[in-house]
XYZ file of N, CA and C in Angstrom:
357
model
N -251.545 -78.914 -9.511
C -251.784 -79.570 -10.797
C -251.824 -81.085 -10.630
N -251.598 -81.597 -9.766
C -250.994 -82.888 -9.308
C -252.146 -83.725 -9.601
N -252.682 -83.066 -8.099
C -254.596 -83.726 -8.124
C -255.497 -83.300 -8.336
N -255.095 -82.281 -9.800
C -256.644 -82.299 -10.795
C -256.071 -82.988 -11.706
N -254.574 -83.427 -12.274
C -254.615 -84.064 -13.055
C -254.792 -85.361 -12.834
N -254.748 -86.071 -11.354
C -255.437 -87.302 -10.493
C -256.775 -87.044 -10.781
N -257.366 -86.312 -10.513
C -259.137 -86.590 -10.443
C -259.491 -86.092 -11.684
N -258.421 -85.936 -13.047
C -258.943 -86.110 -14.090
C -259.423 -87.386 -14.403
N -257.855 -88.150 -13.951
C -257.478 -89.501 -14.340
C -258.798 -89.726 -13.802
N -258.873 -89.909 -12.539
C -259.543 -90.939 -11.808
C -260.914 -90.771 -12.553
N -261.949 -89.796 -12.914
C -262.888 -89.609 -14.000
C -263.007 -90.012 -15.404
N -261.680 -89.477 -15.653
C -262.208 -90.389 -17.733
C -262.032 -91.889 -17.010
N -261.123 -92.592 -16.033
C -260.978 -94.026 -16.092
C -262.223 -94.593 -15.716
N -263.078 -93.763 -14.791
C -264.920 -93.924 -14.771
C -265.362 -94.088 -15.874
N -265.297 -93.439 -16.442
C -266.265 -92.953 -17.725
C -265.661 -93.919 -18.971
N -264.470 -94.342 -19.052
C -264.112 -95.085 -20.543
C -264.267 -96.552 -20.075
N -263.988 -97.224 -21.270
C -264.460 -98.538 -21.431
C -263.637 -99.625 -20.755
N -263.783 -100.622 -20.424
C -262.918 -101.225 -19.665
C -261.319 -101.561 -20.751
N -261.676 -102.130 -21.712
C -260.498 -102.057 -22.894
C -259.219 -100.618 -22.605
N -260.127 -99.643 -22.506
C -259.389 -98.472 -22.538
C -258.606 -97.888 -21.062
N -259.534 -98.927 -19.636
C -258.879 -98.346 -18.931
C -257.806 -99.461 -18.835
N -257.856 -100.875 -18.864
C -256.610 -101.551 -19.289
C -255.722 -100.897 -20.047
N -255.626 -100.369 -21.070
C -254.644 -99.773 -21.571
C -253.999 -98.732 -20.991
N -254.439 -98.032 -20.034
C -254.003 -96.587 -18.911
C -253.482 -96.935 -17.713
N -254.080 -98.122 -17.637
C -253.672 -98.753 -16.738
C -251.964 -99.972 -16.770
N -252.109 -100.237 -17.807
C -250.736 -100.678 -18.264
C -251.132 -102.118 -18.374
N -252.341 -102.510 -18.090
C -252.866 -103.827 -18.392
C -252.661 -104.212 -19.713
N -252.600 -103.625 -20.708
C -252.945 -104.074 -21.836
C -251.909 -102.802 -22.823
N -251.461 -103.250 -23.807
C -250.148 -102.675 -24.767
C -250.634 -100.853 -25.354
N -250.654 -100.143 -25.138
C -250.948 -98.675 -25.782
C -250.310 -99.064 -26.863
N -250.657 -98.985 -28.196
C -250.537 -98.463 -29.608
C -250.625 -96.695 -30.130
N -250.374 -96.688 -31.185
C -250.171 -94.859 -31.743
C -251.780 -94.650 -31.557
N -252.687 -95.960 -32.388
C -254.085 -95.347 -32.896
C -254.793 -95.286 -31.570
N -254.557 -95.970 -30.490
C -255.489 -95.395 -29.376
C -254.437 -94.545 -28.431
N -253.678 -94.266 -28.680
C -252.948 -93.074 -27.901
C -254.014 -91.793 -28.704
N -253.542 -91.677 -30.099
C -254.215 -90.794 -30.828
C -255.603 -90.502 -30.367
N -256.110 -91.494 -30.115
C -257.713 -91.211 -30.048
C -257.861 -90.962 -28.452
N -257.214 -91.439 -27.551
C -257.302 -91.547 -25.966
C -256.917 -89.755 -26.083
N -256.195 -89.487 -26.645
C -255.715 -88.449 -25.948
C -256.520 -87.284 -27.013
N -257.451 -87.479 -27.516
C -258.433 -86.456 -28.227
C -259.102 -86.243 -27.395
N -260.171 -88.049 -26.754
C -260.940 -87.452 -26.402
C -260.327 -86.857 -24.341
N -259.750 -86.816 -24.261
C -259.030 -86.142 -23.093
C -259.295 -84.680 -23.277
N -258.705 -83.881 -24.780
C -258.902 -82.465 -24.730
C -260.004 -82.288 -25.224
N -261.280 -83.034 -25.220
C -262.120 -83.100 -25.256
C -263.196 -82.822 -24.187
N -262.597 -83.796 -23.447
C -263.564 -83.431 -22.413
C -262.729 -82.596 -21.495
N -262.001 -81.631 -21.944
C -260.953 -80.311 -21.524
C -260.396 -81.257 -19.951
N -259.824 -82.100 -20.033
C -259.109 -82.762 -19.576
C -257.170 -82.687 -19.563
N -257.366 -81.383 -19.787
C -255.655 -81.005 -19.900
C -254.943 -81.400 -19.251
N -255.190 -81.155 -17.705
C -253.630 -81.386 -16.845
C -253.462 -83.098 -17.267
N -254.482 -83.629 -17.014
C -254.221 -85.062 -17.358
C -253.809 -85.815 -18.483
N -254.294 -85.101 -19.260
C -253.789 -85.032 -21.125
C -252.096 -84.661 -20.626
N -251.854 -83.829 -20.357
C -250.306 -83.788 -20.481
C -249.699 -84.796 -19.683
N -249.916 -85.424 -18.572
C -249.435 -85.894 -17.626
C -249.614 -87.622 -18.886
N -250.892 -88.145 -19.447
C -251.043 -88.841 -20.206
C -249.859 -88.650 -21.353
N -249.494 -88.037 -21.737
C -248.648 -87.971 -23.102
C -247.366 -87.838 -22.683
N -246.868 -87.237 -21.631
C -245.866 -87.387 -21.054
C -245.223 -88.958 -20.429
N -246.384 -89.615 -20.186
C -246.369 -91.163 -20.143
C -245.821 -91.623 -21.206
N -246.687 -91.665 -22.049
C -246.602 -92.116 -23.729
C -245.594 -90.939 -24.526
N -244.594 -90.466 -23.649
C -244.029 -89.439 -24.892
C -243.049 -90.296 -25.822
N -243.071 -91.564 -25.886
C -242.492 -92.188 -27.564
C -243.405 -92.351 -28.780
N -244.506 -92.081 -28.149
C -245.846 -92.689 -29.095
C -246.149 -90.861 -29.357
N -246.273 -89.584 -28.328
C -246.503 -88.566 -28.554
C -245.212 -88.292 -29.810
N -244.197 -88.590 -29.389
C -242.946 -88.340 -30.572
C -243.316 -88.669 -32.101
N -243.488 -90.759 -32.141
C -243.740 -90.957 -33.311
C -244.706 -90.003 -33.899
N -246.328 -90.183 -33.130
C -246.912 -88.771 -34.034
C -246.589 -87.506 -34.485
N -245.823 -86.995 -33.816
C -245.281 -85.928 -34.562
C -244.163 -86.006 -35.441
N -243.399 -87.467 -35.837
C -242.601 -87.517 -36.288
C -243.643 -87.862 -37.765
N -244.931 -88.447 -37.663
C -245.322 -88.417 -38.911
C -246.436 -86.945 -39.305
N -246.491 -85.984 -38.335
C -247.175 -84.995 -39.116
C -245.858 -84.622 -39.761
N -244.922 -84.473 -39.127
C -243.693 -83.645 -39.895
C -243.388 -84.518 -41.373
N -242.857 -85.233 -41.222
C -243.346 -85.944 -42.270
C -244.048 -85.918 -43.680
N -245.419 -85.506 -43.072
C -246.070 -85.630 -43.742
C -246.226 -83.873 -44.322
N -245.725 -83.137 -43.502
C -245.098 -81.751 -44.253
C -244.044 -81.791 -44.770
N -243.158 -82.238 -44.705
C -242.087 -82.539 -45.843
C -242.303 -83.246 -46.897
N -243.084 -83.929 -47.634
C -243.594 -84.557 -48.261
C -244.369 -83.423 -48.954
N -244.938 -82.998 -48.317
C -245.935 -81.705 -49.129
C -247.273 -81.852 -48.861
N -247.661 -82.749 -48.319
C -248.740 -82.956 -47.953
C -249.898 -82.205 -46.836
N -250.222 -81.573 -47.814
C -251.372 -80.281 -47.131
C -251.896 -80.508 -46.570
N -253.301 -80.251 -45.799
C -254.116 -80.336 -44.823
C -255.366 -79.843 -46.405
N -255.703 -80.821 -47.016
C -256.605 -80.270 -47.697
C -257.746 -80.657 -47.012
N -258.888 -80.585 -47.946
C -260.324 -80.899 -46.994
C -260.478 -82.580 -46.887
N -259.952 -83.209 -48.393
C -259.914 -84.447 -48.301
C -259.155 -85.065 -46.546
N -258.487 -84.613 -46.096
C -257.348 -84.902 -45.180
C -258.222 -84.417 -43.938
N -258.931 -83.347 -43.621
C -259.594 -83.121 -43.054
C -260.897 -83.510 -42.943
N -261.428 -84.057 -43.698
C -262.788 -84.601 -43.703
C -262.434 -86.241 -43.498
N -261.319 -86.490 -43.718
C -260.776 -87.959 -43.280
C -260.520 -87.883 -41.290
N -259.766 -86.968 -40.831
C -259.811 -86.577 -39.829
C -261.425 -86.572 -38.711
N -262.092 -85.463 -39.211
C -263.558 -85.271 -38.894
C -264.236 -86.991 -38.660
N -264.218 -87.946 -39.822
C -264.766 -88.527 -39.709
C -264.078 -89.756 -38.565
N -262.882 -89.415 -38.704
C -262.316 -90.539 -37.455
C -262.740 -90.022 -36.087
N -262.777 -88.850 -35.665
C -262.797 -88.171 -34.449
C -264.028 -88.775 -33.922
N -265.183 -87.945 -35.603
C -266.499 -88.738 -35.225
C -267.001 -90.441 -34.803
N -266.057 -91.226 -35.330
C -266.018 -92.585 -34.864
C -265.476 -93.131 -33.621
N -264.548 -91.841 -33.253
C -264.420 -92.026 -31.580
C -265.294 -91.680 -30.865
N -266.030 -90.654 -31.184
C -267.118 -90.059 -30.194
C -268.221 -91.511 -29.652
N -268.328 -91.551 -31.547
C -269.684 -92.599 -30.948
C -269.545 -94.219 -30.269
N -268.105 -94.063 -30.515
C -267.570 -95.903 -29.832
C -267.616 -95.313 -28.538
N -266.864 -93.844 -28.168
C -266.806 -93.726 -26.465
C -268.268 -93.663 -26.401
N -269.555 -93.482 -26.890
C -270.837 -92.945 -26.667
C -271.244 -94.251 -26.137
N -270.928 -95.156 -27.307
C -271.576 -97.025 -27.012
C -271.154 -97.898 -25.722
N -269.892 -97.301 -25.216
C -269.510 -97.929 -24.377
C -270.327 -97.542 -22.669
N -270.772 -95.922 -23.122
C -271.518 -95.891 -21.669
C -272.204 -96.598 -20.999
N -272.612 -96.876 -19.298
C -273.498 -97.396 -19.473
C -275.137 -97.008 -19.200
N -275.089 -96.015 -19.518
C -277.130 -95.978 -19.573
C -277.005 -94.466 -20.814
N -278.354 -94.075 -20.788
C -278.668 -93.021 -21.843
C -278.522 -91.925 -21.183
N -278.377 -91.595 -19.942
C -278.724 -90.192 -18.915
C -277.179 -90.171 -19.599
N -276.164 -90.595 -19.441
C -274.669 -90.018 -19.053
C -274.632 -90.252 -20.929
N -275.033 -91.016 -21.535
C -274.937 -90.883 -23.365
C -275.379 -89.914 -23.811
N -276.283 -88.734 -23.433
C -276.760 -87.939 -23.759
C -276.160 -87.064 -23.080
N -275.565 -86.816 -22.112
C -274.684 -85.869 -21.064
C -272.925 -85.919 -22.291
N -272.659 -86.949 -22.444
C -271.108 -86.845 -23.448
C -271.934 -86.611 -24.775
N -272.693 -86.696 -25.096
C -273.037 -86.303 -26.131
C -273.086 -84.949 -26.753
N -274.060 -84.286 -25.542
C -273.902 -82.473 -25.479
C -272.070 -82.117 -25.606
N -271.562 -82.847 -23.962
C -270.063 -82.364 -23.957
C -269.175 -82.560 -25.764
N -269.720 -83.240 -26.525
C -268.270 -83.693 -28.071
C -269.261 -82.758 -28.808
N -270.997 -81.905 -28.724
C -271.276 -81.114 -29.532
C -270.687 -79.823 -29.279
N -270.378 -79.627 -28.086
C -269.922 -78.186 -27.709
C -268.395 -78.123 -28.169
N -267.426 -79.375 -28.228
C -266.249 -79.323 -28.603
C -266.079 -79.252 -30.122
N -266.960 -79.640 -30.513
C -267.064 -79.941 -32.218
C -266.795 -78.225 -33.077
């Protein structure tokens, strides 16, 4: 598990933006909202072993998030469609920022197929 979750790493840090690999890299501060989004598109691009090995890094930031879904079930707060179509549309705004950051159209159209098949 070691070194596929290495030659996960070593692949999304190819493939993402320089901003983002500073942040994986410890160059630059991880926050909740790009933990959140870093680690979507990870099980995204079925990037598991590394996704865990990633959140296990960040498990204060994996905590806080779950300290606000819970939260946000104690509160009462459903998963209606409003909440979900708020969701959908953030996911979708990650796709296409990771899409912009590629660099040519062969590999934009290659992640493109990969977030339709996950969708």
């Amino acid at each position: 598990m070691e070194k596929c979750a290495e030659q996960q790493r070593l692949l999304f840090l190819g493939m993402c933006s320089l901003e983002d690999r500073k942040r994986i890299c410890d160059e630059k501060i991880m926050d909740l909202y790009n933990f959140e989004r870093i680690t979507y598109l990870l099980e995204a691009f079925g990037f598991e072993e590394y996704k865990f090995v990633f959140e296990m890094k960040y498990k204060d930031l994996l905590l806080k998030l779950a300290d606000i879904v819970e939260q946000n079930l104690v509160c009462g707060n459903s998963m209606d469609k409003y909440v979900l179509q708020d969701k959908y549309e953030i996911r979708n705004e990650w796709q296409q920022e990771f899409i912009r950051n590629l660099p040519n159209e062969v590999m934009k159209n290659c992640i493109q197929e990969i977030f339709d098949m996950y969708a």
